Coordinates of C-alpha atoms in Angstrom, one line a residue:
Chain A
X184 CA -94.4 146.2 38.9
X185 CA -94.0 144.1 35.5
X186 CA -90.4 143.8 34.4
X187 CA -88.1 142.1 32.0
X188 CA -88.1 138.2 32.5
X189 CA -84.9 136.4 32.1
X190 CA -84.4 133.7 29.5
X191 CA -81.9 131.2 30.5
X192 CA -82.2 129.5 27.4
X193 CA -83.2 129.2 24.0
X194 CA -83.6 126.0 22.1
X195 CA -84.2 125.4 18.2
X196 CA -86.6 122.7 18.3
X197 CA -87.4 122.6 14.5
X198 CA -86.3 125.1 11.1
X199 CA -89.8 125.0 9.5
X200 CA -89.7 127.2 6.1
X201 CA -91.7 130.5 7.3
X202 CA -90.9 129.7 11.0
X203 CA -89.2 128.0 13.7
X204 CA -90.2 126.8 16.6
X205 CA -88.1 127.0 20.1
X206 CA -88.0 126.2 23.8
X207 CA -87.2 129.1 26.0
X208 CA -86.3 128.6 29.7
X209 CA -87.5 131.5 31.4
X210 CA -86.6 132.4 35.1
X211 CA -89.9 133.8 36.8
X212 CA -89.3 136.6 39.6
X213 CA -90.1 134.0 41.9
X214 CA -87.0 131.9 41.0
X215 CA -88.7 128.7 39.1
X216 CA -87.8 128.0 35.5
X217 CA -90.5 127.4 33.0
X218 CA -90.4 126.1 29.4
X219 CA -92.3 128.6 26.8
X220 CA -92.9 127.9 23.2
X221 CA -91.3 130.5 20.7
X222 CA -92.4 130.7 16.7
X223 CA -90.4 133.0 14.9
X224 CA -91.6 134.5 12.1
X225 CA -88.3 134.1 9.8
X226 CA -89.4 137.9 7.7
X227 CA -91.8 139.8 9.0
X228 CA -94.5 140.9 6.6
X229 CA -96.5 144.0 4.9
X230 CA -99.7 144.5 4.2
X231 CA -102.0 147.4 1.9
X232 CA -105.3 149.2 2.3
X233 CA -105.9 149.9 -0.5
X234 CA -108.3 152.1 -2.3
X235 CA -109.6 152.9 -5.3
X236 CA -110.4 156.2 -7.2
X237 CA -113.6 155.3 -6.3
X238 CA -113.3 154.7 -2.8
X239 CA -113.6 151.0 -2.9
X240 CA -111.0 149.0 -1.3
X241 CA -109.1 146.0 -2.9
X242 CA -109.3 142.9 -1.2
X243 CA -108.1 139.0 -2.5
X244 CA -109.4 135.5 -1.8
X245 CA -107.2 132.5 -0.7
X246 CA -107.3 129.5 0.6
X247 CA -106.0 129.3 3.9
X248 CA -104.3 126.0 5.0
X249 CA -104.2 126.8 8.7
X250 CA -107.9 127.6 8.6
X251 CA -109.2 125.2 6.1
X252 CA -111.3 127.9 4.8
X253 CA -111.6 130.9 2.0
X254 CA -110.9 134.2 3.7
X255 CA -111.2 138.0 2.6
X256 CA -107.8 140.1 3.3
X257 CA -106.3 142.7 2.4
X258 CA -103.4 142.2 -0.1
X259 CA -100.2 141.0 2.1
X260 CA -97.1 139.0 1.9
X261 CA -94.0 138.5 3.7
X262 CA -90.8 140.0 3.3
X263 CA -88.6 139.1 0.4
X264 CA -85.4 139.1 2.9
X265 CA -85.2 140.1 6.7
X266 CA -83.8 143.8 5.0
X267 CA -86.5 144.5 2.6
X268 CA -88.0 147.9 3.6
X269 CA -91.5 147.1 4.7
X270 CA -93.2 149.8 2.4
X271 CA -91.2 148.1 -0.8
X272 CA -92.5 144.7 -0.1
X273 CA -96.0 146.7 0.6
X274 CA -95.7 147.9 -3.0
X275 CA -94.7 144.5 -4.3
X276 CA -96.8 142.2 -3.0
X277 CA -100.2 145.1 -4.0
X278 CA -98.6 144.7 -7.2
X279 CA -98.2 141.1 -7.4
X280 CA -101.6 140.3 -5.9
X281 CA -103.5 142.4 -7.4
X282 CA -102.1 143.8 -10.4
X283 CA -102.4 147.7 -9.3
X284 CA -99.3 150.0 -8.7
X285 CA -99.8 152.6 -6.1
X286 CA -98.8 156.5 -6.6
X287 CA -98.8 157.3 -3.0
X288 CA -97.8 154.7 0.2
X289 CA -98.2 156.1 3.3
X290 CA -98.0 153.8 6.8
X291 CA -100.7 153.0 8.8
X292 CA -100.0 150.9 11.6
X293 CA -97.2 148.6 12.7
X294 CA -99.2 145.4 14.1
X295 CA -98.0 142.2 16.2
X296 CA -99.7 139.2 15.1
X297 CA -99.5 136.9 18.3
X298 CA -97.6 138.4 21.0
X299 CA -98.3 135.2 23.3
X300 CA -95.5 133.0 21.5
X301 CA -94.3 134.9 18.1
X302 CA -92.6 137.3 16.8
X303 CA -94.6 138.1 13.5
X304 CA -95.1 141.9 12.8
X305 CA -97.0 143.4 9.7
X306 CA -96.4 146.8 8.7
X307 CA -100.1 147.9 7.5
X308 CA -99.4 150.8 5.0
X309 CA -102.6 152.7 3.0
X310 CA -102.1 152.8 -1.2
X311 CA -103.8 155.5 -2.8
X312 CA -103.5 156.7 -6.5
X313 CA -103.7 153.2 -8.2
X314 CA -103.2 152.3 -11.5
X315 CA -104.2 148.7 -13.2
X316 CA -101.6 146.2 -14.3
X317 CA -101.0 142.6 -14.4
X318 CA -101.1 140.1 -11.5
X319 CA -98.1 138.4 -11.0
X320 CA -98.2 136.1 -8.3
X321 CA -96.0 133.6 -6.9
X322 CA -95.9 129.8 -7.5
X323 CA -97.9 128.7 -4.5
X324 CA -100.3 131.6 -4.4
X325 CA -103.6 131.5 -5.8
X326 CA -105.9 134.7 -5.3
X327 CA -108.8 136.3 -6.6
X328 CA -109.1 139.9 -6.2
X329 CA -112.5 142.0 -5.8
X330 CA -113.5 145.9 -4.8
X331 CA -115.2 146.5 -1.6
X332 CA -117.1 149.4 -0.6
X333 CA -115.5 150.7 2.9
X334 CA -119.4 150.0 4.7
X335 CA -119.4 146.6 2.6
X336 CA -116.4 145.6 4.7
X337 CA -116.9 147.0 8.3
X338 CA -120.3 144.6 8.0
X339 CA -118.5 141.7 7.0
X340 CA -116.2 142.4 10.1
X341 CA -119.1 142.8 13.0
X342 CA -121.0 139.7 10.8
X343 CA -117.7 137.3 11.4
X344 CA -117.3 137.1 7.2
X345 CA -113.9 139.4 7.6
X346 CA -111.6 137.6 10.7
X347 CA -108.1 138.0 9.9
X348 CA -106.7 140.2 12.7
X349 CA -104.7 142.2 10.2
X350 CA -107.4 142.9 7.9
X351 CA -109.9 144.0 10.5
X352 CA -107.6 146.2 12.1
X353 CA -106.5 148.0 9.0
X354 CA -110.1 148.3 7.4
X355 CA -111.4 149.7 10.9
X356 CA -108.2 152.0 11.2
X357 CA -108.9 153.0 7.5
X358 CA -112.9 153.8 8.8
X359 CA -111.6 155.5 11.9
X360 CA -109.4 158.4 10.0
X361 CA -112.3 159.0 7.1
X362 CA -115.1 159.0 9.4
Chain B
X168 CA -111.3 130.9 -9.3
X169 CA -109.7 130.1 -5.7
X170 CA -110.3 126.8 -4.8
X171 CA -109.9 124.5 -1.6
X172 CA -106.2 122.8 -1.9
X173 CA -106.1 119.5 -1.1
X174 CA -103.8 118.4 1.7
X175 CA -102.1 115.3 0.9
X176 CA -100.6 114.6 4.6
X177 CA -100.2 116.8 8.1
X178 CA -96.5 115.2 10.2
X179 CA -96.7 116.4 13.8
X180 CA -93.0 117.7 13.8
X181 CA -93.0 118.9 17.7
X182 CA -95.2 119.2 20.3
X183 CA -95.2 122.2 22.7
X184 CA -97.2 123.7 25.5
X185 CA -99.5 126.0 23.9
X186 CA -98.4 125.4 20.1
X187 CA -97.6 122.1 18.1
X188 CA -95.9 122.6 15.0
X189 CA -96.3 120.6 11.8
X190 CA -95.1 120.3 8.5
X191 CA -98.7 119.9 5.9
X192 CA -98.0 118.5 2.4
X193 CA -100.4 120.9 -0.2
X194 CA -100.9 119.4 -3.4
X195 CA -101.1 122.8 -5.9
X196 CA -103.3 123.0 -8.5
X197 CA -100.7 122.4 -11.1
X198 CA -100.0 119.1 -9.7
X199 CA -96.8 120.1 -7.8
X200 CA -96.2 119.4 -4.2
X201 CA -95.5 121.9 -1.5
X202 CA -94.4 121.5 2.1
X203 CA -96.0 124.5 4.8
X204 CA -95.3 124.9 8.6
X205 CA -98.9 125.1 10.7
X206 CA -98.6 126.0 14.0
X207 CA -101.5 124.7 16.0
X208 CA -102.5 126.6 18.6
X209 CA -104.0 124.0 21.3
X210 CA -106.8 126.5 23.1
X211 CA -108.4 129.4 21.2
X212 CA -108.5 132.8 23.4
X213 CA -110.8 135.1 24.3
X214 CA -110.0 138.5 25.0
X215 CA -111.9 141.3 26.8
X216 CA -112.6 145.3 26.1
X217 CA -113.7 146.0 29.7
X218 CA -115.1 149.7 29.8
X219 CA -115.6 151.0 33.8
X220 CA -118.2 153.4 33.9
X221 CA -116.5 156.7 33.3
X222 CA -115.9 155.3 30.2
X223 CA -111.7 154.5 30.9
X224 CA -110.8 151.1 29.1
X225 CA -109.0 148.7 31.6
X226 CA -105.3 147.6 29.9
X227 CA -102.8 145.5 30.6
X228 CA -99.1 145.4 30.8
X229 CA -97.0 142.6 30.9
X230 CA -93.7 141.3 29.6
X231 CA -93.8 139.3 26.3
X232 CA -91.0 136.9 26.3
X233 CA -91.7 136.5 22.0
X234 CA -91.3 140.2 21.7
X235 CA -88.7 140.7 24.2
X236 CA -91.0 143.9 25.3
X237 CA -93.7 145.3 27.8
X238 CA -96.5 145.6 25.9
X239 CA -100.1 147.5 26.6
X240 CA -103.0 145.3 25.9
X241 CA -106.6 144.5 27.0
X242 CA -106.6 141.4 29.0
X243 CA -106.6 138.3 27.3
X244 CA -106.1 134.4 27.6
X245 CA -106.5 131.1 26.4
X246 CA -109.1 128.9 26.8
X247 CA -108.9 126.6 30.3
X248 CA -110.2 123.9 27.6
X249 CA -111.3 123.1 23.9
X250 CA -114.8 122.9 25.2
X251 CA -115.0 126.0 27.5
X252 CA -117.4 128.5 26.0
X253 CA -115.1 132.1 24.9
X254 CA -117.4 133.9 27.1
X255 CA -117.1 132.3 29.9
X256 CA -113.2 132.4 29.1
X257 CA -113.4 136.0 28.7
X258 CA -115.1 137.0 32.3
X259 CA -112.3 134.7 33.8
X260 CA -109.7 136.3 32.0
X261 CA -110.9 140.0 33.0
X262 CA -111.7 138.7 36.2
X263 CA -108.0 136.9 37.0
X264 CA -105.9 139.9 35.2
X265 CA -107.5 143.2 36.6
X266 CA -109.9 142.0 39.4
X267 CA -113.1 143.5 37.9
X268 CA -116.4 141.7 37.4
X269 CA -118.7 142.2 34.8
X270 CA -122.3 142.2 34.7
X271 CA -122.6 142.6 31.2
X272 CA -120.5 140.6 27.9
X273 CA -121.2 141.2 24.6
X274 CA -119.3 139.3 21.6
X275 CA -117.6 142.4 19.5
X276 CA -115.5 140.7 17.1
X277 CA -114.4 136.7 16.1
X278 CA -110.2 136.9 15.6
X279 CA -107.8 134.8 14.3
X280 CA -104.7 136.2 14.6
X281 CA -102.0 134.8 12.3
X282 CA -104.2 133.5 8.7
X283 CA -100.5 132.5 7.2
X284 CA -99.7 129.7 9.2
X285 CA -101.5 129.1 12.5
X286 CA -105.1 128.0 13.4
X287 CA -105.5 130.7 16.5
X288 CA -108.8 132.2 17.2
X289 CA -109.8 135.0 19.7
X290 CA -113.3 136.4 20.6
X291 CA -113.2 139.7 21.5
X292 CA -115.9 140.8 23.9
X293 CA -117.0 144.0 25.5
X294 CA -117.5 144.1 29.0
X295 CA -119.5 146.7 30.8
X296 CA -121.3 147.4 34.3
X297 CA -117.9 146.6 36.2
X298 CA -117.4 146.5 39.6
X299 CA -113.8 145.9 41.7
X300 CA -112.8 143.0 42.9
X301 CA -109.0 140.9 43.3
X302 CA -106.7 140.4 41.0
X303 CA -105.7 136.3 40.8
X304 CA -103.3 135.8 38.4
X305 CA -102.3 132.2 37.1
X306 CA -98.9 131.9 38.4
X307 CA -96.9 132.1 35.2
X308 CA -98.4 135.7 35.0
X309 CA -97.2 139.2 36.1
X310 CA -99.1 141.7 34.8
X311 CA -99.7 145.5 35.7
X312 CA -103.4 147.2 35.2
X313 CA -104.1 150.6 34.5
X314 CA -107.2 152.6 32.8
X315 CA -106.7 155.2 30.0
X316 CA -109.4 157.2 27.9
X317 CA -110.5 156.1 24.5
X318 CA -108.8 158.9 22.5
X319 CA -105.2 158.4 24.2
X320 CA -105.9 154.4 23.3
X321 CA -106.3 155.6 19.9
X322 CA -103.8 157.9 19.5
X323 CA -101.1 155.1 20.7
X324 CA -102.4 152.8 18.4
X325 CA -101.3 155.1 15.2
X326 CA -98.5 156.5 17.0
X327 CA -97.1 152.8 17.1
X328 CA -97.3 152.0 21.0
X329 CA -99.7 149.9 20.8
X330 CA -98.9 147.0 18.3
X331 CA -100.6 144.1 19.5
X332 CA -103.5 143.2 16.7
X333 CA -105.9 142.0 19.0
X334 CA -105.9 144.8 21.1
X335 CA -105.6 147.7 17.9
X336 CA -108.3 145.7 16.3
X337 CA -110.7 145.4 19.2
X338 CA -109.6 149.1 20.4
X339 CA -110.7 150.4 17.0
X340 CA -114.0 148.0 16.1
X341 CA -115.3 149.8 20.0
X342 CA -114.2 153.5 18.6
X343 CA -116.1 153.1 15.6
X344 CA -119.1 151.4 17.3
X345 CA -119.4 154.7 19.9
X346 CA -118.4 157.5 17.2

């Protein structure tokens, strides 16, 4: 039967500026101690399906350090403080991405990134009603935004174009509830 | 027009035992210089959706030390090595956590779980034409396995008991594939 592990310990190993990383000492059920890496997410995040008049779905390009790529997401952003509501920074960061403002918010799913060694969760919320406005973003982001047909998508994702957990899982949980 | 950014220097900050942590130095556009956290995550992962034949989906509990929670997932692990094949990873995986064998894999979905700030991949596979065998867990690992239908799956995943993104999105990508 799986139960609750004990941690002995937990040791800051380095304040990064989105994350830090610790040691935990964790006591197994059979008595030894092993050393686990934790990555704390310092805000959690939001992200936003979301969709058009027409039915097409908004979706930005960055650059992605991690990856050394371009990728195709869903608008998204992390909190502006650990007690931002998740459906305010939802709002905010559609409206800073991609210039729209949203009549109607409505949650969608509450993901975990990487439940192996973090703690990041992203409340995935669907944005109906839009208006355009201006794009605001922040200093250090740099987006372009473009309209998606639902189908258009859900290709990308079986082709491997579309691979960011969060995006795939809300554009397929979007599919699923239309279909 | 989103462009590659040009990384000026990556400092190994800590190493861990499944993650290294890093601080990168990002030369913007406009000529500043930023400092971001990248987690490396030292293996890739593959994970499986294992259907038996009267069409239950084999899950996973276990206890996740970074979410301080039992959590319902489809098995899942990280590669033995940076050159083993995800495939091969995957049967091992399925094979270690619930015991079953698979005659047949097929690559569903390419992963990565955390675009922000962390290089982790997972290939998500579906696994068919089962048959029972042992479970032989790595010795780090205690988890439970249990089979539940599609639609219950489904209905956890947007009732918020099922959080984990690899396991919503690969959940969702095989509901939309067989509706």
């Amino acid at each position: 039967m799986v139960q609750k592990l004990k941690r002995l310990k937990r040791e800051l190993v380095k304040e990064g500026a989105i994350v830090n990383m610790y040691t935990d000492y964790i006591e197994m059920p059979d008595g030894r101690t092993v050393k686990w890496d934790f990555i704390e997410h310092k805000k959690g995040a939001a992200a936003v399906v979301a969709v058009l008049p027409d039915g097409k779905i908004l979706m930005v390009k960055q650059y992605r350090n991690a990856l050394e790529r371009i990728t195709l997401e869903i608008p998204a952003g992390a909190r502006d403080s650990v007690t931002e509501d998740t459906s305010v920074c939802a709002k905010r960061e559609l409206e800073e991405e991609t210039g729209y403002v949203c009549g109607k918010l409505e949650k969608m799913l509450s993901l975990k990134s990487t439940v192996a060694f973090c703690n990041e969760f992203i409340d995935v919320y669907l944005a109906t009603e839009l208006t355009p406005g201006k794009q605001h973003l922040d200093e250090d982001e740099f987006v372009d935004v473009a309209a998606y047909d639902l189908t258009e998508l859900c290709e990308k994702i079986y082709a491997g174009e579309i691979q960011d957990a969060k995006t795939v899982a809300a554009i397929l949980a979007y599919a699923n509830r239309i279909r």
